[in-house]
Amino acid sequence: MDTTEEVRDFLRTRRERLTPQQVGLPDFGGAARRVKGLRREELALIAGMSVDYYVRLERGNLTGVSESVLESLSRALRLDDAEHAHLFDLARTQNASATTRRTTTTTSKVRPNVQRVLDSMTAPAWVRNGRSDFLAGNALARALYSPLFLEPSGTPNSARFAFLDPRGREFWLDWDVVASDMVAVLRAEAARTPYDKGLSDLIGELSTRSEEFRQRWAAHDVTRHRTGQKRVHHPEVGDLDLTYEAMELVTDTGLTLVVYSAEPGSPSEERLQLLANLVATESARTAARSAASATSASEDA
């Protein structure tokens, strides 16, 4: 990741989305303004710094910048929590020493105890890493996300499924929203773990193969998934309106537990229960086949 370019484009796009009216400045130019959003000198005024210093920052140079300056810049740009963290991640990366700039790998394994916790839950629950790999889940979560597992090889990945698999548009009923959120999550993760080769490879693959991804990547939006709604079309039980809660696993840095639920008494709850029944039925059939096979093997012996 070219941090200088990332900083430059992030600050520019955040400045360009603001208007004088939003920040309480008179807009004497009106429609005649020749710049998109605020001018650099206007942003510098709001942030309490010289124009020359702000220009230096927007050129992508955060070297030696103090936290107080970053805080002032964040307030002036009206950054939300995810954008605020992103700015600090970019600054941390740019100011890292050569010894700390080492290749990192996103966690791809889930501890057995975490899997046991997943299996004990009755709601769909799964664990993902920062690049949206489906690392582990209970039986109901795997059934819910069954289209992701149709790819014959490799770790199921939500972003790859959304942009490179036509089934992704069928699965997510709000595909545009989901796609934009996924890109925003990946961009935030790229600043947080800039030396993760697996993440870089994924972003490179998506950028090369998907115009939809490239367009969203150029917006420099970032977000964090904490809670929200997902509307999916399941091939067996139909449409489901679900809410989710995402919780970071403190012991396993970079891993997030995601749990889904449906509104009580809603059609989605009924369909989710139907899916759970299908999972239980299939599990019973599998257990019966295994028992029969063991019995047969014992008799042959």
PDB file of C-alpha atoms in Angstrom:
ATOM      1  CA  MET A   1       0.000   0.000   0.000  1.00  0.00           C
ATOM      2  CA  ASP A   2       1.325   3.432  -0.984  1.00  0.00           C
ATOM      3  CA  THR A   3       0.622   5.277   2.263  1.00  0.00           C
ATOM      4  CA  THR A   4       1.364   8.699   0.805  1.00  0.00           C
ATOM      5  CA  GLU A   5      -1.208   8.184  -1.916  1.00  0.00           C
ATOM      6  CA  GLU A   6      -3.692   6.735   0.569  1.00  0.00           C
ATOM      7  CA  VAL A   7      -3.373   9.733   2.893  1.00  0.00           C
ATOM      8  CA  ARG A   8      -3.616  12.217   0.039  1.00  0.00           C
ATOM      9  CA  ASP A   9      -6.719  10.698  -1.488  1.00  0.00           C
ATOM     10  CA  PHE A  10      -8.428  10.073   1.855  1.00  0.00           C
ATOM     11  CA  LEU A  11      -8.012  13.661   3.044  1.00  0.00           C
ATOM     12  CA  ARG A  12      -8.983  15.071  -0.340  1.00  0.00           C
ATOM     13  CA  THR A  13     -12.162  13.022  -0.623  1.00  0.00           C
ATOM     14  CA  ARG A  14     -13.182  13.858   2.962  1.00  0.00           C
ATOM     15  CA  ARG A  15     -12.612  17.593   2.325  1.00  0.00           C
ATOM     16  CA  GLU A  16     -14.478  17.546  -0.970  1.00  0.00           C
ATOM     17  CA  ARG A  17     -17.619  16.122   0.585  1.00  0.00           C
ATOM     18  CA  LEU A  18     -17.989  19.080   2.970  1.00  0.00           C
ATOM     19  CA  THR A  19     -19.760  22.326   2.073  1.00  0.00           C
ATOM     20  CA  PRO A  20     -19.325  25.777   3.639  1.00  0.00           C
ATOM     21  CA  GLN A  21     -22.852  25.562   5.011  1.00  0.00           C
ATOM     22  CA  GLN A  22     -22.066  22.316   6.835  1.00  0.00           C
ATOM     23  CA  VAL A  23     -19.184  23.890   8.735  1.00  0.00           C
ATOM     24  CA  GLY A  24     -20.768  27.309   9.310  1.00  0.00           C
ATOM     25  CA  LEU A  25     -18.805  29.293   6.735  1.00  0.00           C
ATOM     26  CA  PRO A  26     -20.376  31.828   4.362  1.00  0.00           C
ATOM     27  CA  ASP A  27     -20.518  30.607   0.784  1.00  0.00           C
ATOM     28  CA  PHE A  28     -19.894  33.755  -1.202  1.00  0.00           C
ATOM     29  CA  GLY A  29     -19.042  31.811  -4.326  1.00  0.00           C
ATOM     30  CA  GLY A  30     -22.253  29.794  -4.427  1.00  0.00           C
ATOM     31  CA  ALA A  31     -22.563  27.879  -7.678  1.00  0.00           C
ATOM     32  CA  ALA A  32     -19.509  29.709  -9.019  1.00  0.00           C
ATOM     33  CA  ARG A  33     -17.105  27.841  -6.720  1.00  0.00           C
ATOM     34  CA  ARG A  34     -14.445  26.190  -8.817  1.00  0.00           C
ATOM     35  CA  VAL A  35     -13.573  23.512  -6.285  1.00  0.00           C
ATOM     36  CA  LYS A  36     -15.577  20.582  -5.034  1.00  0.00           C
ATOM     37  CA  GLY A  37     -16.391  20.916  -1.352  1.00  0.00           C
ATOM     38  CA  LEU A  38     -14.287  23.101   0.906  1.00  0.00           C
ATOM     39  CA  ARG A  39     -11.179  24.925  -0.246  1.00  0.00           C
ATOM     40  CA  ARG A  40      -7.915  23.938   1.399  1.00  0.00           C
ATOM     41  CA  GLU A  41      -7.633  27.317   3.098  1.00  0.00           C
ATOM     42  CA  GLU A  42     -11.136  26.936   4.520  1.00  0.00           C
ATOM     43  CA  LEU A  43     -10.339  23.524   5.943  1.00  0.00           C
ATOM     44  CA  ALA A  44      -7.062  24.839   7.384  1.00  0.00           C
ATOM     45  CA  LEU A  45      -8.959  27.660   9.094  1.00  0.00           C
ATOM     46  CA  ILE A  46     -11.412  25.249  10.698  1.00  0.00           C
ATOM     47  CA  ALA A  47      -8.612  22.901  11.787  1.00  0.00           C
ATOM     48  CA  GLY A  48      -6.621  25.768  13.318  1.00  0.00           C
ATOM     49  CA  MET A  49      -3.487  25.349  11.229  1.00  0.00           C
ATOM     50  CA  SER A  50      -1.712  27.240   8.494  1.00  0.00           C
ATOM     51  CA  VAL A  51      -2.654  26.661   4.886  1.00  0.00           C
ATOM     52  CA  ASP A  52       0.891  25.567   4.068  1.00  0.00           C
ATOM     53  CA  TYR A  53       0.833  22.984   6.840  1.00  0.00           C
ATOM     54  CA  TYR A  54      -2.515  21.591   5.751  1.00  0.00           C
ATOM     55  CA  VAL A  55      -1.345  21.409   2.134  1.00  0.00           C
ATOM     56  CA  ARG A  56       1.611  19.370   3.349  1.00  0.00           C
ATOM     57  CA  LEU A  57      -0.768  16.961   5.079  1.00  0.00           C
ATOM     58  CA  GLU A  58      -3.054  16.630   2.081  1.00  0.00           C
ATOM     59  CA  ARG A  59      -0.086  15.878  -0.109  1.00  0.00           C
ATOM     60  CA  GLY A  60       0.171  12.710   1.927  1.00  0.00           C
ATOM     61  CA  ASN A  61       2.847  13.608   4.450  1.00  0.00           C
ATOM     62  CA  LEU A  62       1.864  12.704   8.015  1.00  0.00           C
ATOM     63  CA  THR A  63       5.455  12.203   9.162  1.00  0.00           C
ATOM     64  CA  GLY A  64       5.931  13.446  12.703  1.00  0.00           C
ATOM     65  CA  VAL A  65       2.347  14.682  13.020  1.00  0.00           C
ATOM     66  CA  SER A  66       1.147  14.763  16.622  1.00  0.00           C
ATOM     67  CA  GLU A  67      -2.052  13.190  17.894  1.00  0.00           C
ATOM     68  CA  SER A  68      -3.444  16.628  18.727  1.00  0.00           C
ATOM     69  CA  VAL A  69      -3.041  17.702  15.097  1.00  0.00           C
ATOM     70  CA  LEU A  70      -4.720  14.512  13.918  1.00  0.00           C
ATOM     71  CA  GLU A  71      -7.571  15.129  16.363  1.00  0.00           C
ATOM     72  CA  SER A  72      -8.013  18.679  15.068  1.00  0.00           C
ATOM     73  CA  LEU A  73      -7.962  17.444  11.500  1.00  0.00           C
ATOM     74  CA  SER A  74     -10.500  14.751  12.309  1.00  0.00           C
ATOM     75  CA  ARG A  75     -12.867  17.254  13.888  1.00  0.00           C
ATOM     76  CA  ALA A  76     -12.509  19.677  10.993  1.00  0.00           C
ATOM     77  CA  LEU A  77     -13.268  16.959   8.458  1.00  0.00           C
ATOM     78  CA  ARG A  78     -16.154  15.671  10.594  1.00  0.00           C
ATOM     79  CA  LEU A  79     -14.860  12.125  10.484  1.00  0.00           C
ATOM     80  CA  ASP A  80     -16.964   9.360  12.003  1.00  0.00           C
ATOM     81  CA  ASP A  81     -15.465   6.747  14.338  1.00  0.00           C
ATOM     82  CA  ALA A  82     -14.303   4.465  11.530  1.00  0.00           C
ATOM     83  CA  GLU A  83     -12.760   7.338   9.551  1.00  0.00           C
ATOM     84  CA  HIS A  84     -11.096   8.702  12.678  1.00  0.00           C
ATOM     85  CA  ALA A  85      -9.480   5.324  13.347  1.00  0.00           C
ATOM     86  CA  HIS A  86      -8.494   5.068   9.688  1.00  0.00           C
ATOM     87  CA  LEU A  87      -6.673   8.409   9.795  1.00  0.00           C
ATOM     88  CA  PHE A  88      -4.727   7.327  12.876  1.00  0.00           C
ATOM     89  CA  ASP A  89      -3.918   3.959  11.274  1.00  0.00           C
ATOM     90  CA  LEU A  90      -2.525   5.713   8.209  1.00  0.00           C
ATOM     91  CA  ALA A  91      -0.415   8.003  10.380  1.00  0.00           C
ATOM     92  CA  ARG A  92       0.846   5.070  12.446  1.00  0.00           C
ATOM     93  CA  THR A  93       1.841   3.187   9.301  1.00  0.00           C
ATOM     94  CA  GLN A  94       3.611   6.162   7.771  1.00  0.00           C
ATOM     95  CA  ASN A  95       5.550   6.835  10.963  1.00  0.00           C
ATOM     96  CA  ALA A  96       6.484   3.202  11.604  1.00  0.00           C
ATOM     97  CA  SER A  97      10.174   2.405  11.822  1.00  0.00           C
ATOM     98  CA  ALA A  98      11.794   0.079   9.325  1.00  0.00           C
ATOM     99  CA  THR A  99      11.979  -2.690  11.932  1.00  0.00           C
ATOM    100  CA  THR A 100       8.229  -2.644  12.502  1.00  0.00           C
ATOM    101  CA  ARG A 101       7.392  -2.706   8.793  1.00  0.00           C
ATOM    102  CA  ARG A 102       7.356  -6.443   8.488  1.00  0.00           C
ATOM    103  CA  THR A 103       5.065  -8.758   6.600  1.00  0.00           C
ATOM    104  CA  THR A 104       2.043  -9.810   8.611  1.00  0.00           C
ATOM    105  CA  THR A 105      -0.541 -12.484   7.992  1.00  0.00           C
ATOM    106  CA  THR A 106      -4.217 -12.259   8.838  1.00  0.00           C
ATOM    107  CA  THR A 107      -5.273 -14.960  11.275  1.00  0.00           C
ATOM    108  CA  SER A 108      -6.795 -17.915   9.465  1.00  0.00           C
ATOM    109  CA  LYS A 109      -7.315 -20.410  12.287  1.00  0.00           C
ATOM    110  CA  VAL A 110      -9.977 -20.614  14.968  1.00  0.00           C
ATOM    111  CA  ARG A 111      -9.250 -22.151  18.359  1.00  0.00           C
ATOM    112  CA  PRO A 112     -11.170 -25.341  19.237  1.00  0.00           C
ATOM    113  CA  ASN A 113     -12.809 -23.605  22.190  1.00  0.00           C
ATOM    114  CA  VAL A 114     -14.216 -20.920  19.890  1.00  0.00           C
ATOM    115  CA  GLN A 115     -15.647 -23.637  17.642  1.00  0.00           C
ATOM    116  CA  ARG A 116     -17.289 -25.245  20.666  1.00  0.00           C
ATOM    117  CA  VAL A 117     -18.860 -21.910  21.564  1.00  0.00           C
ATOM    118  CA  LEU A 118     -20.182 -21.584  18.008  1.00  0.00           C
ATOM    119  CA  ASP A 119     -21.618 -25.089  18.089  1.00  0.00           C
ATOM    120  CA  SER A 120     -23.412 -24.379  21.377  1.00  0.00           C
ATOM    121  CA  MET A 121     -25.308 -21.421  19.906  1.00  0.00           C
ATOM    122  CA  THR A 122     -28.767 -21.888  18.399  1.00  0.00           C
ATOM    123  CA  ALA A 123     -28.536 -18.755  16.220  1.00  0.00           C
ATOM    124  CA  PRO A 124     -26.423 -18.610  13.049  1.00  0.00           C
ATOM    125  CA  ALA A 125     -22.931 -17.645  14.205  1.00  0.00           C
ATOM    126  CA  TRP A 126     -19.611 -17.539  12.394  1.00  0.00           C
ATOM    127  CA  VAL A 127     -16.105 -16.119  12.680  1.00  0.00           C
ATOM    128  CA  ARG A 128     -14.362 -14.027  10.047  1.00  0.00           C
ATOM    129  CA  ASN A 129     -11.004 -12.299   9.809  1.00  0.00           C
ATOM    130  CA  GLY A 130     -10.235  -8.825   8.493  1.00  0.00           C
ATOM    131  CA  ARG A 131     -10.348  -9.853   4.863  1.00  0.00           C
ATOM    132  CA  SER A 132     -13.811 -11.454   5.222  1.00  0.00           C
ATOM    133  CA  ASP A 133     -12.758 -15.111   5.139  1.00  0.00           C
ATOM    134  CA  PHE A 134     -15.406 -17.458   6.562  1.00  0.00           C
ATOM    135  CA  LEU A 135     -13.119 -19.254   9.021  1.00  0.00           C
ATOM    136  CA  ALA A 136     -15.590 -21.156  11.177  1.00  0.00           C
ATOM    137  CA  GLY A 137     -19.275 -21.348  11.930  1.00  0.00           C
ATOM    138  CA  ASN A 138     -21.962 -23.500  13.425  1.00  0.00           C
ATOM    139  CA  ALA A 139     -24.109 -25.749  11.250  1.00  0.00           C
ATOM    140  CA  LEU A 140     -26.865 -23.157  10.888  1.00  0.00           C
ATOM    141  CA  ALA A 141     -24.434 -20.436   9.777  1.00  0.00           C
ATOM    142  CA  ARG A 142     -22.893 -22.768   7.196  1.00  0.00           C
ATOM    143  CA  ALA A 143     -26.382 -23.589   5.946  1.00  0.00           C
ATOM    144  CA  LEU A 144     -27.308 -19.909   5.811  1.00  0.00           C
ATOM    145  CA  TYR A 145     -24.184 -19.138   3.797  1.00  0.00           C
ATOM    146  CA  SER A 146     -24.322 -22.348   1.770  1.00  0.00           C
ATOM    147  CA  PRO A 147     -23.812 -20.541  -1.596  1.00  0.00           C
ATOM    148  CA  LEU A 148     -20.339 -19.465  -0.408  1.00  0.00           C
ATOM    149  CA  PHE A 149     -19.322 -23.100  -0.081  1.00  0.00           C
ATOM    150  CA  LEU A 150     -20.165 -24.048  -3.666  1.00  0.00           C
ATOM    151  CA  GLU A 151     -16.692 -22.985  -4.769  1.00  0.00           C
ATOM    152  CA  PRO A 152     -14.705 -26.235  -4.849  1.00  0.00           C
ATOM    153  CA  SER A 153     -11.469 -24.957  -3.330  1.00  0.00           C
ATOM    154  CA  GLY A 154     -10.065 -22.282  -1.071  1.00  0.00           C
ATOM    155  CA  THR A 155     -11.410 -20.575   2.035  1.00  0.00           C
ATOM    156  CA  PRO A 156     -14.887 -19.106   1.473  1.00  0.00           C
ATOM    157  CA  ASN A 157     -14.588 -15.324   1.244  1.00  0.00           C
ATOM    158  CA  SER A 158     -17.540 -12.929   1.346  1.00  0.00           C
ATOM    159  CA  ALA A 159     -15.877 -10.190  -0.699  1.00  0.00           C
ATOM    160  CA  ARG A 160     -14.777 -12.549  -3.446  1.00  0.00           C
ATOM    161  CA  PHE A 161     -18.265 -14.081  -3.500  1.00  0.00           C
ATOM    162  CA  ALA A 162     -19.912 -10.652  -3.730  1.00  0.00           C
ATOM    163  CA  PHE A 163     -17.832  -9.316  -6.616  1.00  0.00           C
ATOM    164  CA  LEU A 164     -16.683 -12.357  -8.583  1.00  0.00           C
ATOM    165  CA  ASP A 165     -19.533 -14.858  -8.236  1.00  0.00           C
ATOM    166  CA  PRO A 166     -22.854 -14.088  -9.992  1.00  0.00           C
ATOM    167  CA  ARG A 167     -24.644 -15.885  -7.166  1.00  0.00           C
ATOM    168  CA  GLY A 168     -23.594 -13.069  -4.849  1.00  0.00           C
ATOM    169  CA  ARG A 169     -26.096 -10.664  -6.412  1.00  0.00           C
ATOM    170  CA  GLU A 170     -28.827 -13.251  -5.979  1.00  0.00           C
ATOM    171  CA  PHE A 171     -27.899 -14.014  -2.385  1.00  0.00           C
ATOM    172  CA  TRP A 172     -27.713 -10.451  -1.024  1.00  0.00           C
ATOM    173  CA  LEU A 173     -30.962  -8.634  -1.755  1.00  0.00           C
ATOM    174  CA  ASP A 174     -29.296  -5.281  -0.970  1.00  0.00           C
ATOM    175  CA  TRP A 175     -26.220  -6.101  -3.010  1.00  0.00           C
ATOM    176  CA  ASP A 176     -25.186  -2.478  -3.677  1.00  0.00           C
ATOM    177  CA  VAL A 177     -25.155  -1.665   0.024  1.00  0.00           C
ATOM    178  CA  VAL A 178     -23.404  -4.897   0.960  1.00  0.00           C
ATOM    179  CA  ALA A 179     -20.784  -4.434  -1.763  1.00  0.00           C
ATOM    180  CA  SER A 180     -20.007  -0.858  -0.683  1.00  0.00           C
ATOM    181  CA  ASP A 181     -19.739  -1.906   2.957  1.00  0.00           C
ATOM    182  CA  MET A 182     -17.402  -4.761   2.104  1.00  0.00           C
ATOM    183  CA  VAL A 183     -15.053  -2.467   0.206  1.00  0.00           C
ATOM    184  CA  ALA A 184     -15.123   0.043   3.059  1.00  0.00           C
ATOM    185  CA  VAL A 185     -14.265  -2.704   5.554  1.00  0.00           C
ATOM    186  CA  LEU A 186     -11.373  -3.944   3.390  1.00  0.00           C
ATOM    187  CA  ARG A 187      -9.969  -0.421   3.010  1.00  0.00           C
ATOM    188  CA  ALA A 188     -10.057   0.115   6.763  1.00  0.00           C
ATOM    189  CA  GLU A 189      -8.361  -3.257   7.253  1.00  0.00           C
ATOM    190  CA  ALA A 190      -5.689  -2.370   4.681  1.00  0.00           C
ATOM    191  CA  ALA A 191      -4.689   0.633   6.790  1.00  0.00           C
ATOM    192  CA  ARG A 192      -4.805  -1.378  10.008  1.00  0.00           C
ATOM    193  CA  THR A 193      -2.701  -4.280   8.643  1.00  0.00           C
ATOM    194  CA  PRO A 194      -0.841  -2.752   5.669  1.00  0.00           C
ATOM    195  CA  TYR A 195       1.755  -5.534   5.412  1.00  0.00           C
ATOM    196  CA  ASP A 196      -0.673  -8.448   5.160  1.00  0.00           C
ATOM    197  CA  LYS A 197       0.179 -10.082   1.857  1.00  0.00           C
ATOM    198  CA  GLY A 198      -3.008 -12.142   1.765  1.00  0.00           C
ATOM    199  CA  LEU A 199      -5.092  -8.993   2.084  1.00  0.00           C
ATOM    200  CA  SER A 200      -3.056  -7.204  -0.573  1.00  0.00           C
ATOM    201  CA  ASP A 201      -3.452 -10.166  -2.909  1.00  0.00           C
ATOM    202  CA  LEU A 202      -7.232 -10.185  -2.378  1.00  0.00           C
ATOM    203  CA  ILE A 203      -7.540  -6.455  -3.053  1.00  0.00           C
ATOM    204  CA  GLY A 204      -5.367  -6.816  -6.134  1.00  0.00           C
ATOM    205  CA  GLU A 205      -7.474  -9.692  -7.436  1.00  0.00           C
ATOM    206  CA  LEU A 206     -10.743  -7.837  -6.901  1.00  0.00           C
ATOM    207  CA  SER A 207      -9.355  -4.634  -8.423  1.00  0.00           C
ATOM    208  CA  THR A 208      -8.202  -6.518 -11.502  1.00  0.00           C
ATOM    209  CA  ARG A 209     -11.345  -8.543 -12.067  1.00  0.00           C
ATOM    210  CA  SER A 210     -14.203  -6.292 -10.934  1.00  0.00           C
ATOM    211  CA  GLU A 211     -15.068  -2.829 -12.208  1.00  0.00           C
ATOM    212  CA  GLU A 212     -17.684  -2.570  -9.448  1.00  0.00           C
ATOM    213  CA  PHE A 213     -14.940  -3.075  -6.874  1.00  0.00           C
ATOM    214  CA  ARG A 214     -12.597  -0.554  -8.515  1.00  0.00           C
ATOM    215  CA  GLN A 215     -15.260   2.152  -8.516  1.00  0.00           C
ATOM    216  CA  ARG A 216     -16.001   1.661  -4.831  1.00  0.00           C
ATOM    217  CA  TRP A 217     -12.334   1.402  -3.894  1.00  0.00           C
ATOM    218  CA  ALA A 218     -11.697   4.804  -5.468  1.00  0.00           C
ATOM    219  CA  ALA A 219     -14.194   6.429  -3.086  1.00  0.00           C
ATOM    220  CA  HIS A 220     -11.849   5.826  -0.107  1.00  0.00           C
ATOM    221  CA  ASP A 221     -14.782   5.098   2.205  1.00  0.00           C
ATOM    222  CA  VAL A 222     -14.155   3.151   5.402  1.00  0.00           C
ATOM    223  CA  THR A 223     -16.521   1.557   7.883  1.00  0.00           C
ATOM    224  CA  ARG A 224     -16.684  -0.861  10.778  1.00  0.00           C
ATOM    225  CA  HIS A 225     -19.268  -3.591  11.075  1.00  0.00           C
ATOM    226  CA  ARG A 226     -20.715  -3.616  14.573  1.00  0.00           C
ATOM    227  CA  THR A 227     -24.447  -4.084  14.108  1.00  0.00           C
ATOM    228  CA  GLY A 228     -26.901  -3.821  11.256  1.00  0.00           C
ATOM    229  CA  GLN A 229     -29.272  -5.651   8.951  1.00  0.00           C
ATOM    230  CA  LYS A 230     -28.748  -8.154   6.168  1.00  0.00           C
ATOM    231  CA  ARG A 231     -31.378  -9.221   3.673  1.00  0.00           C
ATOM    232  CA  VAL A 232     -30.559 -12.467   1.929  1.00  0.00           C
ATOM    233  CA  HIS A 233     -32.252 -14.820  -0.484  1.00  0.00           C
ATOM    234  CA  HIS A 234     -31.601 -18.390   0.577  1.00  0.00           C
ATOM    235  CA  PRO A 235     -31.984 -20.997  -2.183  1.00  0.00           C
ATOM    236  CA  GLU A 236     -33.991 -23.348   0.073  1.00  0.00           C
ATOM    237  CA  VAL A 237     -36.100 -21.208   2.413  1.00  0.00           C
ATOM    238  CA  GLY A 238     -36.434 -17.908   0.521  1.00  0.00           C
ATOM    239  CA  ASP A 239     -35.941 -14.325   1.690  1.00  0.00           C
ATOM    240  CA  LEU A 240     -34.643 -13.587   5.177  1.00  0.00           C
ATOM    241  CA  ASP A 241     -34.469 -10.209   6.936  1.00  0.00           C
ATOM    242  CA  LEU A 242     -31.837 -10.592   9.643  1.00  0.00           C
ATOM    243  CA  THR A 243     -30.084  -8.380  12.151  1.00  0.00           C
ATOM    244  CA  TYR A 244     -26.504  -9.024  13.165  1.00  0.00           C
ATOM    245  CA  GLU A 245     -24.132  -8.210  15.991  1.00  0.00           C
ATOM    246  CA  ALA A 246     -20.382  -8.319  15.380  1.00  0.00           C
ATOM    247  CA  MET A 247     -18.029  -8.763  18.325  1.00  0.00           C
ATOM    248  CA  GLU A 248     -14.245  -8.803  18.223  1.00  0.00           C
ATOM    249  CA  LEU A 249     -12.567 -11.803  19.829  1.00  0.00           C
ATOM    250  CA  VAL A 250     -10.186 -10.096  22.226  1.00  0.00           C
ATOM    251  CA  THR A 251      -7.873 -13.080  22.586  1.00  0.00           C
ATOM    252  CA  ASP A 252      -7.703 -13.658  18.826  1.00  0.00           C
ATOM    253  CA  THR A 253      -6.595 -10.365  17.319  1.00  0.00           C
ATOM    254  CA  GLY A 254      -8.285  -9.612  14.020  1.00  0.00           C
ATOM    255  CA  LEU A 255     -11.086 -12.158  14.375  1.00  0.00           C
ATOM    256  CA  THR A 256     -14.749 -11.176  14.660  1.00  0.00           C
ATOM    257  CA  LEU A 257     -17.719 -13.223  15.814  1.00  0.00           C
ATOM    258  CA  VAL A 258     -20.908 -12.461  13.881  1.00  0.00           C
ATOM    259  CA  VAL A 259     -24.310 -13.595  15.168  1.00  0.00           C
ATOM    260  CA  TYR A 260     -27.610 -13.311  13.277  1.00  0.00           C
ATOM    261  CA  SER A 261     -31.178 -13.191  14.523  1.00  0.00           C
ATOM    262  CA  ALA A 262     -34.662 -12.598  13.133  1.00  0.00           C
ATOM    263  CA  GLU A 263     -37.498 -10.504  14.505  1.00  0.00           C
ATOM    264  CA  PRO A 264     -39.654 -12.688  16.802  1.00  0.00           C
ATOM    265  CA  GLY A 265     -42.884 -13.763  15.144  1.00  0.00           C
ATOM    266  CA  SER A 266     -41.792 -12.579  11.709  1.00  0.00           C
ATOM    267  CA  PRO A 267     -41.798 -14.608   8.468  1.00  0.00           C
ATOM    268  CA  SER A 268     -38.014 -14.483   8.600  1.00  0.00           C
ATOM    269  CA  GLU A 269     -38.001 -16.177  11.988  1.00  0.00           C
ATOM    270  CA  GLU A 270     -40.229 -18.920  10.595  1.00  0.00           C
ATOM    271  CA  ARG A 271     -37.934 -19.396   7.596  1.00  0.00           C
ATOM    272  CA  LEU A 272     -34.841 -19.403   9.789  1.00  0.00           C
ATOM    273  CA  GLN A 273     -36.481 -22.094  11.940  1.00  0.00           C
ATOM    274  CA  LEU A 274     -37.282 -24.045   8.788  1.00  0.00           C
ATOM    275  CA  LEU A 275     -33.627 -23.863   7.820  1.00  0.00           C
ATOM    276  CA  ALA A 276     -32.649 -25.062  11.298  1.00  0.00           C
ATOM    277  CA  ASN A 277     -35.043 -28.001  10.925  1.00  0.00           C
ATOM    278  CA  LEU A 278     -33.489 -28.881   7.571  1.00  0.00           C
ATOM    279  CA  VAL A 279     -30.034 -28.779   9.170  1.00  0.00           C
ATOM    280  CA  ALA A 280     -31.182 -31.022  12.044  1.00  0.00           C
ATOM    281  CA  THR A 281     -32.765 -33.489   9.633  1.00  0.00           C
ATOM    282  CA  GLU A 282     -29.634 -33.699   7.516  1.00  0.00           C
ATOM    283  CA  SER A 283     -27.499 -34.088  10.633  1.00  0.00           C
ATOM    284  CA  ALA A 284     -29.701 -36.986  11.823  1.00  0.00           C
ATOM    285  CA  ARG A 285     -29.446 -38.658   8.416  1.00  0.00           C
ATOM    286  CA  THR A 286     -25.679 -38.307   8.444  1.00  0.00           C
ATOM    287  CA  ALA A 287     -25.491 -39.779  11.950  1.00  0.00           C
ATOM    288  CA  ALA A 288     -27.705 -42.687  10.883  1.00  0.00           C
ATOM    289  CA  ARG A 289     -25.542 -43.398   7.831  1.00  0.00           C
ATOM    290  CA  SER A 290     -22.415 -43.302   9.975  1.00  0.00           C
ATOM    291  CA  ALA A 291     -23.948 -45.683  12.493  1.00  0.00           C
ATOM    292  CA  ALA A 292     -25.033 -48.059   9.749  1.00  0.00           C
ATOM    293  CA  SER A 293     -21.593 -47.958   8.194  1.00  0.00           C
ATOM    294  CA  ALA A 294     -19.946 -48.676  11.568  1.00  0.00           C
ATOM    295  CA  THR A 295     -22.307 -51.590  12.169  1.00  0.00           C
ATOM    296  CA  SER A 296     -21.584 -53.035   8.759  1.00  0.00           C
ATOM    297  CA  ALA A 297     -17.869 -52.744   9.280  1.00  0.00           C
ATOM    298  CA  SER A 298     -18.161 -54.474  12.657  1.00  0.00           C
ATOM    299  CA  GLU A 299     -20.145 -57.355  11.183  1.00  0.00           C
ATOM    300  CA  ASP A 300     -17.626 -57.776   8.344  1.00  0.00           C
ATOM    301  CA  ALA A 301     -14.852 -57.950  10.882  1.00  0.00           C
TER     302      ALA A 301
END
